[in-house]
PDB file of C-alpha atoms and ligand atoms in Angstrom:
ATOM      1  CA  MET A   1     -12.013 150.171  92.736  1.00  0.00           C
ATOM      2  CA  GLN A   2     -16.137 151.609  93.810  1.00  0.00           C
ATOM      3  CA  ILE A   3     -17.461 152.483  96.849  1.00  0.00           C
ATOM      4  CA  GLY A   4     -20.237 150.990  96.384  1.00  0.00           C
ATOM      5  CA  THR A   5     -24.277 150.562  98.013  1.00  0.00           C
ATOM      6  CA  HIS A   6     -27.643 148.728  98.034  1.00  0.00           C
ATOM      7  CA  ALA A   7     -30.815 149.929  96.792  1.00  0.00           C
ATOM      8  CA  LEU A   8     -32.991 147.965  99.556  1.00  0.00           C
ATOM      9  CA  VAL A   9     -30.833 150.621 101.821  1.00  0.00           C
ATOM     10  CA  PHE A  10     -32.965 153.522  99.735  1.00  0.00           C
ATOM     11  CA  THR A  11     -35.831 151.833  98.754  1.00  0.00           C
ATOM     12  CA  GLY A  12     -37.417 148.761  98.250  1.00  0.00           C
ATOM     13  CA  THR A  13     -40.155 149.938  95.493  1.00  0.00           C
ATOM     14  CA  PHE A  14     -38.511 150.369  92.025  1.00  0.00           C
ATOM     15  CA  ASP A  15     -40.815 152.486  90.067  1.00  0.00           C
ATOM     16  CA  ARG A  16     -39.914 155.816  88.636  1.00  0.00           C
ATOM     17  CA  ALA A  17     -40.024 157.250  92.090  1.00  0.00           C
ATOM     18  CA  GLY A  18     -37.829 155.061  93.971  1.00  0.00           C
ATOM     19  CA  ILE A  19     -35.197 154.670  91.057  1.00  0.00           C
ATOM     20  CA  SER A  20     -34.741 158.269  91.918  1.00  0.00           C
ATOM     21  CA  SER A  21     -34.774 158.349  94.899  1.00  0.00           C
ATOM     22  CA  ALA A  22     -32.426 156.341  95.888  1.00  0.00           C
ATOM     23  CA  VAL A  23     -30.500 157.146  92.756  1.00  0.00           C
ATOM     24  CA  GLN A  24     -30.373 160.454  93.760  1.00  0.00           C
ATOM     25  CA  ARG A  25     -29.240 159.254  97.275  1.00  0.00           C
ATOM     26  CA  THR A  26     -26.523 156.738  96.913  1.00  0.00           C
ATOM     27  CA  ALA A  27     -24.637 160.005  95.319  1.00  0.00           C
ATOM     28  CA  ARG A  28     -25.471 162.060  98.435  1.00  0.00           C
ATOM     29  CA  ALA A  29     -24.068 158.962 100.607  1.00  0.00           C
ATOM     30  CA  GLY A  30     -20.933 159.882  99.300  1.00  0.00           C
ATOM     31  CA  PHE A  31     -20.871 155.829  96.970  1.00  0.00           C
ATOM     32  CA  ASP A  32     -19.609 156.017  93.718  1.00  0.00           C
ATOM     33  CA  LEU A  33     -21.779 152.445  92.045  1.00  0.00           C
ATOM     34  CA  ILE A  34     -25.800 151.791  93.509  1.00  0.00           C
ATOM     35  CA  GLU A  35     -26.421 148.247  92.727  1.00  0.00           C
ATOM     36  CA  PHE A  36     -30.582 147.291  92.047  1.00  0.00           C
ATOM     37  CA  PRO A  37     -31.959 143.805  92.484  1.00  0.00           C
ATOM     38  CA  LEU A  38     -33.922 142.435  89.243  1.00  0.00           C
ATOM     39  CA  MET A  39     -36.392 141.337  91.127  1.00  0.00           C
ATOM     40  CA  ASP A  40     -39.493 142.579  89.046  1.00  0.00           C
ATOM     41  CA  VAL A  41     -37.598 142.560  85.694  1.00  0.00           C
ATOM     42  CA  ALA A  42     -40.457 143.821  83.345  1.00  0.00           C
ATOM     43  CA  GLY A  43     -40.951 146.795  85.794  1.00  0.00           C
ATOM     44  CA  PHE A  44     -37.770 148.159  85.848  1.00  0.00           C
ATOM     45  CA  ASP A  45     -37.665 151.434  83.658  1.00  0.00           C
ATOM     46  CA  ARG A  46     -33.532 151.162  82.115  1.00  0.00           C
ATOM     47  CA  ASP A  47     -33.884 154.290  79.818  1.00  0.00           C
ATOM     48  CA  HIS A  48     -34.847 156.201  83.607  1.00  0.00           C
ATOM     49  CA  ALA A  49     -32.525 154.594  85.870  1.00  0.00           C
ATOM     50  CA  ALA A  50     -29.953 155.020  83.519  1.00  0.00           C
ATOM     51  CA  ALA A  51     -31.423 159.454  83.501  1.00  0.00           C
ATOM     52  CA  GLU A  52     -30.279 159.571  86.327  1.00  0.00           C
ATOM     53  CA  LEU A  53     -27.513 157.218  87.492  1.00  0.00           C
ATOM     54  CA  ALA A  54     -25.915 159.714  84.035  1.00  0.00           C
ATOM     55  CA  HIS A  55     -27.804 162.934  85.640  1.00  0.00           C
ATOM     56  CA  HIS A  56     -26.297 162.026  88.867  1.00  0.00           C
ATOM     57  CA  GLY A  57     -22.922 160.997  87.971  1.00  0.00           C
ATOM     58  CA  VAL A  58     -23.731 157.359  89.622  1.00  0.00           C
ATOM     59  CA  ASP A  59     -22.457 153.606  88.235  1.00  0.00           C
ATOM     60  CA  ALA A  60     -24.634 150.846  88.329  1.00  0.00           C
ATOM     61  CA  SER A  61     -24.471 147.421  88.793  1.00  0.00           C
ATOM     62  CA  ALA A  62     -27.354 144.214  89.410  1.00  0.00           C
ATOM     63  CA  SER A  63     -27.783 141.167  91.543  1.00  0.00           C
ATOM     64  CA  LEU A  64     -30.540 138.416  91.414  1.00  0.00           C
ATOM     65  CA  GLY A  65     -31.638 135.095  93.677  1.00  0.00           C
ATOM     66  CA  LEU A  66     -33.385 133.196  91.194  1.00  0.00           C
ATOM     67  CA  ASP A  67     -36.162 131.100  92.247  1.00  0.00           C
ATOM     68  CA  GLU A  68     -37.557 127.466  92.834  1.00  0.00           C
ATOM     69  CA  THR A  69     -39.347 128.550  88.981  1.00  0.00           C
ATOM     70  CA  THR A  70     -36.272 129.611  87.459  1.00  0.00           C
ATOM     71  CA  ASP A  71     -33.506 127.342  89.447  1.00  0.00           C
ATOM     72  CA  LEU A  72     -30.543 126.988  86.976  1.00  0.00           C
ATOM     73  CA  THR A  73     -30.108 123.637  88.942  1.00  0.00           C
ATOM     74  CA  SER A  74     -33.271 122.339  87.690  1.00  0.00           C
ATOM     75  CA  ALA A  75     -33.767 118.558  86.831  1.00  0.00           C
ATOM     76  CA  ASP A  76     -37.036 120.571  85.241  1.00  0.00           C
ATOM     77  CA  SER A  77     -36.181 122.172  82.092  1.00  0.00           C
ATOM     78  CA  GLU A  78     -38.385 124.563  81.855  1.00  0.00           C
ATOM     79  CA  VAL A  79     -37.246 126.143  84.600  1.00  0.00           C
ATOM     80  CA  ALA A  80     -33.718 126.233  84.265  1.00  0.00           C
ATOM     81  CA  ALA A  81     -34.701 126.999  80.829  1.00  0.00           C
ATOM     82  CA  ARG A  82     -36.410 130.446  82.242  1.00  0.00           C
ATOM     83  CA  GLY A  83     -33.458 130.987  84.668  1.00  0.00           C
ATOM     84  CA  GLU A  84     -31.753 131.163  81.301  1.00  0.00           C
ATOM     85  CA  GLN A  85     -34.043 133.410  80.126  1.00  0.00           C
ATOM     86  CA  ARG A  86     -35.120 135.907  83.839  1.00  0.00           C
ATOM     87  CA  LEU A  87     -30.408 136.679  84.393  1.00  0.00           C
ATOM     88  CA  ARG A  88     -30.585 136.822  80.166  1.00  0.00           C
ATOM     89  CA  GLU A  89     -33.107 140.049  79.976  1.00  0.00           C
ATOM     90  CA  CYS A  90     -31.313 140.768  83.580  1.00  0.00           C
ATOM     91  CA  LEU A  91     -27.702 141.270  81.414  1.00  0.00           C
ATOM     92  CA  GLU A  92     -29.722 143.717  78.365  1.00  0.00           C
ATOM     93  CA  ILE A  93     -30.770 145.598  82.104  1.00  0.00           C
ATOM     94  CA  VAL A  94     -27.361 145.738  83.457  1.00  0.00           C
ATOM     95  CA  ALA A  95     -25.683 146.880  79.570  1.00  0.00           C
ATOM     96  CA  ALA A  96     -28.118 149.555  79.478  1.00  0.00           C
ATOM     97  CA  LEU A  97     -27.202 151.114  82.525  1.00  0.00           C
ATOM     98  CA  GLY A  98     -23.590 150.852  80.843  1.00  0.00           C
ATOM     99  CA  GLY A  99     -22.999 148.739  84.272  1.00  0.00           C
ATOM    100  CA  GLN A 100     -20.267 146.074  84.257  1.00  0.00           C
ATOM    101  CA  TYR A 101     -21.438 143.499  86.692  1.00  0.00           C
ATOM    102  CA  LEU A 102     -24.335 140.968  87.175  1.00  0.00           C
ATOM    103  CA  CYS A 103     -24.289 139.042  90.501  1.00  0.00           C
ATOM    104  CA  GLY A 104     -25.688 137.524  93.567  1.00  0.00           C
ATOM    105  CA  VAL A 105     -27.698 133.748  93.562  1.00  0.00           C
ATOM    106  CA  ILE A 106     -27.509 133.404  89.199  1.00  0.00           C
ATOM    107  CA  TYR A 107     -26.522 129.831  89.605  1.00  0.00           C
ATOM    108  CA  SER A 108     -28.984 128.703  91.800  1.00  0.00           C
ATOM    109  CA  ALA A 109     -32.456 128.981  93.035  1.00  0.00           C
ATOM    110  CA  MET A 110     -32.236 131.594  96.777  1.00  0.00           C
ATOM    111  CA  ARG A 111     -33.435 129.415  99.182  1.00  0.00           C
ATOM    112  CA  LYS A 112     -33.424 126.370 101.677  1.00  0.00           C
ATOM    113  CA  TYR A 113     -32.894 123.072 100.410  1.00  0.00           C
ATOM    114  CA  PRO A 114     -33.849 120.631 101.427  1.00  0.00           C
ATOM    115  CA  GLU A 115     -31.461 118.031 100.396  1.00  0.00           C
ATOM    116  CA  PRO A 116     -27.765 118.837  99.523  1.00  0.00           C
ATOM    117  CA  ALA A 117     -26.964 119.821  96.126  1.00  0.00           C
ATOM    118  CA  THR A 118     -26.526 117.273  92.737  1.00  0.00           C
ATOM    119  CA  ASP A 119     -22.990 116.764  89.878  1.00  0.00           C
ATOM    120  CA  ALA A 120     -26.175 117.021  87.972  1.00  0.00           C
ATOM    121  CA  GLY A 121     -27.885 119.785  89.000  1.00  0.00           C
ATOM    122  CA  ARG A 122     -24.342 121.366  89.447  1.00  0.00           C
ATOM    123  CA  GLU A 123     -23.637 120.405  85.520  1.00  0.00           C
ATOM    124  CA  ARG A 124     -26.507 122.344  84.540  1.00  0.00           C
ATOM    125  CA  SER A 125     -26.025 125.836  86.033  1.00  0.00           C
ATOM    126  CA  ALA A 126     -22.010 124.827  84.914  1.00  0.00           C
ATOM    127  CA  ALA A 127     -23.375 124.688  81.414  1.00  0.00           C
ATOM    128  CA  ALA A 128     -25.742 127.696  81.543  1.00  0.00           C
ATOM    129  CA  LEU A 129     -23.595 130.332  83.178  1.00  0.00           C
ATOM    130  CA  ARG A 130     -21.330 129.598  80.117  1.00  0.00           C
ATOM    131  CA  ARG A 131     -23.475 130.079  77.655  1.00  0.00           C
ATOM    132  CA  LEU A 132     -25.118 133.125  80.137  1.00  0.00           C
ATOM    133  CA  ALA A 133     -21.205 134.377  80.011  1.00  0.00           C
ATOM    134  CA  ASP A 134     -20.347 134.294  76.218  1.00  0.00           C
ATOM    135  CA  ARG A 135     -23.686 136.893  76.000  1.00  0.00           C
ATOM    136  CA  ALA A 136     -22.530 139.221  78.872  1.00  0.00           C
ATOM    137  CA  GLU A 137     -18.607 138.815  77.569  1.00  0.00           C
ATOM    138  CA  GLY A 138     -20.436 140.884  74.268  1.00  0.00           C
ATOM    139  CA  LEU A 139     -22.203 143.809  76.801  1.00  0.00           C
ATOM    140  CA  GLY A 140     -18.986 144.162  78.846  1.00  0.00           C
ATOM    141  CA  VAL A 141     -20.490 141.962  82.396  1.00  0.00           C
ATOM    142  CA  THR A 142     -18.853 140.059  84.226  1.00  0.00           C
ATOM    143  CA  LEU A 143     -20.761 137.226  85.790  1.00  0.00           C
ATOM    144  CA  ALA A 144     -19.541 137.448  89.286  1.00  0.00           C
ATOM    145  CA  LEU A 145     -21.620 134.774  91.763  1.00  0.00           C
ATOM    146  CA  GLU A 146     -22.271 135.128  95.274  1.00  0.00           C
ATOM    147  CA  VAL A 147     -20.997 132.696  97.454  1.00  0.00           C
ATOM    148  CA  VAL A 148     -24.241 133.142 100.909  1.00  0.00           C
ATOM    149  CA  ASN A 149     -24.678 130.702 103.620  1.00  0.00           C
ATOM    150  CA  ARG A 150     -26.477 127.030 104.425  1.00  0.00           C
ATOM    151  CA  TYR A 151     -29.874 128.162 104.093  1.00  0.00           C
ATOM    152  CA  GLU A 152     -29.733 130.981 101.293  1.00  0.00           C
ATOM    153  CA  THR A 153     -28.008 127.659  98.417  1.00  0.00           C
ATOM    154  CA  ASN A 154     -26.780 124.598  98.227  1.00  0.00           C
ATOM    155  CA  LEU A 155     -24.629 124.877  96.129  1.00  0.00           C
ATOM    156  CA  LEU A 156     -21.327 127.386  96.571  1.00  0.00           C
ATOM    157  CA  ASN A 157     -21.540 128.068 100.649  1.00  0.00           C
ATOM    158  CA  THR A 158     -17.486 129.319 100.738  1.00  0.00           C
ATOM    159  CA  SER A 159     -14.737 130.856  98.581  1.00  0.00           C
ATOM    160  CA  ARG A 160     -13.834 126.810  97.460  1.00  0.00           C
ATOM    161  CA  GLN A 161     -16.328 125.827  96.997  1.00  0.00           C
ATOM    162  CA  ALA A 162     -16.994 128.674  94.398  1.00  0.00           C
ATOM    163  CA  LEU A 163     -13.410 128.383  93.366  1.00  0.00           C
ATOM    164  CA  ALA A 164     -13.513 124.710  92.903  1.00  0.00           C
ATOM    165  CA  PHE A 165     -17.146 125.814  90.574  1.00  0.00           C
ATOM    166  CA  LEU A 166     -15.683 128.057  88.116  1.00  0.00           C
ATOM    167  CA  ASP A 167     -12.871 125.446  87.600  1.00  0.00           C
ATOM    168  CA  GLU A 168     -16.092 123.682  86.341  1.00  0.00           C
ATOM    169  CA  VAL A 169     -17.181 126.814  84.386  1.00  0.00           C
ATOM    170  CA  GLY A 170     -13.684 127.631  82.634  1.00  0.00           C
ATOM    171  CA  HIS A 171     -15.064 130.088  81.888  1.00  0.00           C
ATOM    172  CA  PRO A 172     -13.055 134.141  82.465  1.00  0.00           C
ATOM    173  CA  GLY A 173     -16.218 136.422  82.116  1.00  0.00           C
ATOM    174  CA  VAL A 174     -17.644 134.152  85.501  1.00  0.00           C
ATOM    175  CA  GLY A 175     -15.781 135.423  88.363  1.00  0.00           C
ATOM    176  CA  VAL A 176     -16.740 135.140  92.666  1.00  0.00           C
ATOM    177  CA  HIS A 177     -18.646 137.475  94.636  1.00  0.00           C
ATOM    178  CA  LEU A 178     -17.984 137.116  98.400  1.00  0.00           C
ATOM    179  CA  ASP A 179     -19.875 138.607 101.158  1.00  0.00           C
ATOM    180  CA  THR A 180     -18.900 139.434 105.119  1.00  0.00           C
ATOM    181  CA  TYR A 181     -22.487 138.807 106.213  1.00  0.00           C
ATOM    182  CA  HIS A 182     -22.048 135.470 104.670  1.00  0.00           C
ATOM    183  CA  MET A 183     -18.067 134.574 105.009  1.00  0.00           C
ATOM    184  CA  ASN A 184     -19.049 134.901 109.079  1.00  0.00           C
ATOM    185  CA  ILE A 185     -21.528 132.625 108.738  1.00  0.00           C
ATOM    186  CA  GLU A 186     -19.665 129.357 106.726  1.00  0.00           C
ATOM    187  CA  GLU A 187     -15.764 130.606 106.514  1.00  0.00           C
ATOM    188  CA  ALA A 188     -13.287 130.070 109.042  1.00  0.00           C
ATOM    189  CA  ASP A 189     -12.532 133.641 108.642  1.00  0.00           C
ATOM    190  CA  LEU A 190     -12.113 136.740 106.395  1.00  0.00           C
ATOM    191  CA  PHE A 191      -8.598 137.007 105.431  1.00  0.00           C
ATOM    192  CA  ASN A 192      -7.273 133.909 103.475  1.00  0.00           C
ATOM    193  CA  PRO A 193     -11.199 133.317 101.323  1.00  0.00           C
ATOM    194  CA  VAL A 194     -10.691 136.376  99.803  1.00  0.00           C
ATOM    195  CA  VAL A 195      -7.114 136.135  99.255  1.00  0.00           C
ATOM    196  CA  ASP A 196      -7.632 132.486  97.372  1.00  0.00           C
ATOM    197  CA  ALA A 197      -9.504 133.893  95.305  1.00  0.00           C
ATOM    198  CA  GLY A 198      -7.583 136.210  93.715  1.00  0.00           C
ATOM    199  CA  GLU A 199      -8.215 137.673  90.378  1.00  0.00           C
ATOM    200  CA  ARG A 200     -11.639 135.695  90.345  1.00  0.00           C
ATOM    201  CA  LEU A 201     -12.202 138.221  92.635  1.00  0.00           C
ATOM    202  CA  ARG A 202     -14.526 140.363  90.879  1.00  0.00           C
ATOM    203  CA  TYR A 203     -17.583 141.857  93.276  1.00  0.00           C
ATOM    204  CA  VAL A 204     -17.573 142.297  96.934  1.00  0.00           C
ATOM    205  CA  HIS A 205     -20.598 142.935 100.001  1.00  0.00           C
ATOM    206  CA  VAL A 206     -19.652 144.404 102.759  1.00  0.00           C
ATOM    207  CA  GLY A 207     -22.599 143.618 105.331  1.00  0.00           C
ATOM    208  CA  GLU A 208     -22.339 142.840 109.302  1.00  0.00           C
ATOM    209  CA  GLY A 209     -23.696 139.890 111.015  1.00  0.00           C
ATOM    210  CA  HIS A 210     -27.084 141.088 111.250  1.00  0.00           C
ATOM    211  CA  ARG A 211     -27.278 142.865 108.538  1.00  0.00           C
ATOM    212  CA  GLY A 212     -27.028 146.727 110.605  1.00  0.00           C
ATOM    213  CA  TYR A 213     -25.045 149.629 111.041  1.00  0.00           C
ATOM    214  CA  LEU A 214     -21.096 148.041 109.831  1.00  0.00           C
ATOM    215  CA  GLY A 215     -19.354 147.917 113.088  1.00  0.00           C
ATOM    216  CA  SER A 216     -22.299 147.650 115.528  1.00  0.00           C
ATOM    217  CA  GLY A 217     -22.178 144.042 115.128  1.00  0.00           C
ATOM    218  CA  THR A 218     -19.310 140.960 115.626  1.00  0.00           C
ATOM    219  CA  VAL A 219     -17.426 140.826 111.980  1.00  0.00           C
ATOM    220  CA  ALA A 220     -14.035 141.453 110.830  1.00  0.00           C
ATOM    221  CA  PHE A 221     -14.044 144.106 108.422  1.00  0.00           C
ATOM    222  CA  GLY A 222      -9.634 144.528 109.532  1.00  0.00           C
ATOM    223  CA  GLU A 223      -9.211 141.004 107.696  1.00  0.00           C
ATOM    224  CA  LEU A 224     -11.996 142.059 104.267  1.00  0.00           C
ATOM    225  CA  PHE A 225      -9.493 145.346 104.186  1.00  0.00           C
ATOM    226  CA  ARG A 226      -6.137 143.902 104.181  1.00  0.00           C
ATOM    227  CA  ALA A 227      -7.250 140.903 102.366  1.00  0.00           C
ATOM    228  CA  LEU A 228      -8.434 143.632  99.360  1.00  0.00           C
ATOM    229  CA  ASP A 229      -5.182 145.233  99.982  1.00  0.00           C
ATOM    230  CA  ARG A 230      -3.105 142.675  99.349  1.00  0.00           C
ATOM    231  CA  LEU A 231      -5.070 141.526  96.436  1.00  0.00           C
ATOM    232  CA  ALA A 232      -5.173 144.883  95.287  1.00  0.00           C
ATOM    233  CA  TYR A 233      -8.423 143.723  94.487  1.00  0.00           C
ATOM    234  CA  ASP A 234      -9.591 146.784  91.652  1.00  0.00           C
ATOM    235  CA  GLY A 235     -13.602 146.255  91.867  1.00  0.00           C
ATOM    236  CA  PRO A 236     -17.153 146.749  93.472  1.00  0.00           C
ATOM    237  CA  VAL A 237     -16.964 146.805  97.646  1.00  0.00           C
ATOM    238  CA  VAL A 238     -20.748 147.784  98.342  1.00  0.00           C
ATOM    239  CA  PHE A 239     -22.026 147.555 101.149  1.00  0.00           C
ATOM    240  CA  GLU A 240     -25.656 146.019 102.195  1.00  0.00           C
ATOM    241  CA  SER A 241     -28.371 146.227 104.974  1.00  0.00           C
ATOM    242  CA  PHE A 242     -31.575 145.492 105.263  1.00  0.00           C
ATOM    243  CA  SER A 243     -33.755 146.429 107.925  1.00  0.00           C
ATOM    244  CA  SER A 244     -37.680 145.936 108.466  1.00  0.00           C
ATOM    245  CA  ALA A 245     -38.374 149.719 107.907  1.00  0.00           C
ATOM    246  CA  VAL A 246     -37.521 149.842 103.833  1.00  0.00           C
ATOM    247  CA  VAL A 247     -40.055 146.526 103.234  1.00  0.00           C
ATOM    248  CA  ASN A 248     -39.875 144.743  99.009  1.00  0.00           C
ATOM    249  CA  ALA A 249     -41.924 142.162  99.718  1.00  0.00           C
ATOM    250  CA  ASP A 250     -39.550 139.625  97.299  1.00  0.00           C
ATOM    251  CA  LEU A 251     -36.678 140.233  98.698  1.00  0.00           C
ATOM    252  CA  SER A 252     -37.217 141.033 102.530  1.00  0.00           C
ATOM    253  CA  ARG A 253     -39.666 137.373 103.019  1.00  0.00           C
ATOM    254  CA  THR A 254     -36.739 135.732 100.822  1.00  0.00           C
ATOM    255  CA  LEU A 255     -33.908 137.593 103.221  1.00  0.00           C
ATOM    256  CA  ALA A 256     -35.835 136.527 106.003  1.00  0.00           C
ATOM    257  CA  ILE A 257     -35.999 140.695 107.361  1.00  0.00           C
ATOM    258  CA  TRP A 258     -37.442 140.404 110.653  1.00  0.00           C
ATOM    259  CA  ARG A 259     -36.554 142.793 112.407  1.00  0.00           C
ATOM    260  CA  ASN A 260     -36.093 146.577 112.522  1.00  0.00           C
ATOM    261  CA  LEU A 261     -32.019 147.451 112.579  1.00  0.00           C
ATOM    262  CA  TRP A 262     -32.315 151.374 111.965  1.00  0.00           C
ATOM    263  CA  SER A 263     -35.140 153.188 110.512  1.00  0.00           C
ATOM    264  CA  ASP A 264     -32.600 155.920 108.961  1.00  0.00           C
ATOM    265  CA  GLY A 265     -30.821 155.320 106.249  1.00  0.00           C
ATOM    266  CA  ASP A 266     -29.273 158.159 104.754  1.00  0.00           C
ATOM    267  CA  ASP A 267     -27.193 158.344 107.811  1.00  0.00           C
ATOM    268  CA  LEU A 268     -26.446 154.455 107.699  1.00  0.00           C
ATOM    269  CA  ALA A 269     -25.433 154.693 104.059  1.00  0.00           C
ATOM    270  CA  ALA A 270     -23.212 158.249 105.750  1.00  0.00           C
ATOM    271  CA  HIS A 271     -22.225 155.770 107.767  1.00  0.00           C
ATOM    272  CA  ALA A 272     -20.699 152.958 106.020  1.00  0.00           C
ATOM    273  CA  ASN A 273     -20.081 154.579 102.662  1.00  0.00           C
ATOM    274  CA  ARG A 274     -16.612 156.497 105.345  1.00  0.00           C
ATOM    275  CA  LEU A 275     -16.619 153.427 107.597  1.00  0.00           C
ATOM    276  CA  ILE A 276     -15.562 151.258 104.236  1.00  0.00           C
ATOM    277  CA  ARG A 277     -13.065 154.181 102.354  1.00  0.00           C
ATOM    278  CA  ASP A 278     -11.135 154.807 106.079  1.00  0.00           C
ATOM    279  CA  GLY A 279     -11.127 150.404 106.290  1.00  0.00           C
ATOM    280  CA  LEU A 280      -8.935 150.331 102.876  1.00  0.00           C
ATOM    281  CA  HIS A 281      -7.402 153.837 103.672  1.00  0.00           C
ATOM    282  CA  ALA A 282      -6.063 152.103 107.270  1.00  0.00           C
ATOM    283  CA  ALA A 283      -4.876 148.641 105.781  1.00  0.00           C
ATOM    284  CA  ARG A 284      -3.085 150.685 102.944  1.00  0.00           C
ATOM    285  CA  SER A 285      -1.424 152.327 105.285  1.00  0.00           C
ATOM    286  CA  ILE A 286       0.242 148.991 106.936  1.00  0.00           C
ATOM    287  CA  ARG A 287       1.451 147.733 103.690  1.00  0.00           C
ATOM    288  CA  GLY A 288       4.615 146.230 104.293  1.00  0.00           C
ATOM    289  CA  GLN A 289       4.883 146.210 107.406  1.00  0.00           C
TER     290      GLN A 289
HETATM  291 MN1  LIG B 301     -24.880 140.050  99.379  1.00  0.00          MN
END
């Protein structure tokens, strides 16, 4: 199992200096992996990132939220094609970093939709993901579809919905990505949706209900850790937290990061690394009890 952190804990700027700082501080906080948000594909220096990762002994993954101009569910074929092309570029970046996962809201736009998802939109997205998964498989990369709350997509709000959608996609290279921040809003509990996902669970985000310090809010992380132990889950478990103290112009607005929940990303990260590892350790201790 790889314990990781989202890069926005450290920086909102992904130029060479931002990448260097984020990778170094990820290692210093004790994490195995850093997740880069690929909001600016053209501006991301993959060679520099790969060198920094190797230097610090850190693995990488990448995530993305599509937008209205790259929405795979769009009835506008140019928009959907642009989304598919964007994701192909992201896959190449993940592979260049030696990464194994491209995750996030990569099946629709990450936005509040004014209407429910349509069958035609689902089918367009599923077909595009099947094509992308063929390419991803060749690169050794898994596509993990992040289940998010109703204000950030109209397609996958629960683990069960994601599993039904995966049946439609019908490709073993596509899995589920669950996030406790979103589960806390939409699911009945944090144990059953994880266990239900089973082997199709490929990526996990650990976030507090207000997206600040883990354990300072209402999310029942013990349920998640017990479920991951029950599954013998072996994929990434990645800390995600956002504050107005670290701003990425695109992502911060999309995710509605208006409040300053912390200022010291290094302290926040070291705390999260300990809490996640201790929580998983505690879950193992009651196995079979
Ligand atoms: Mn997330």
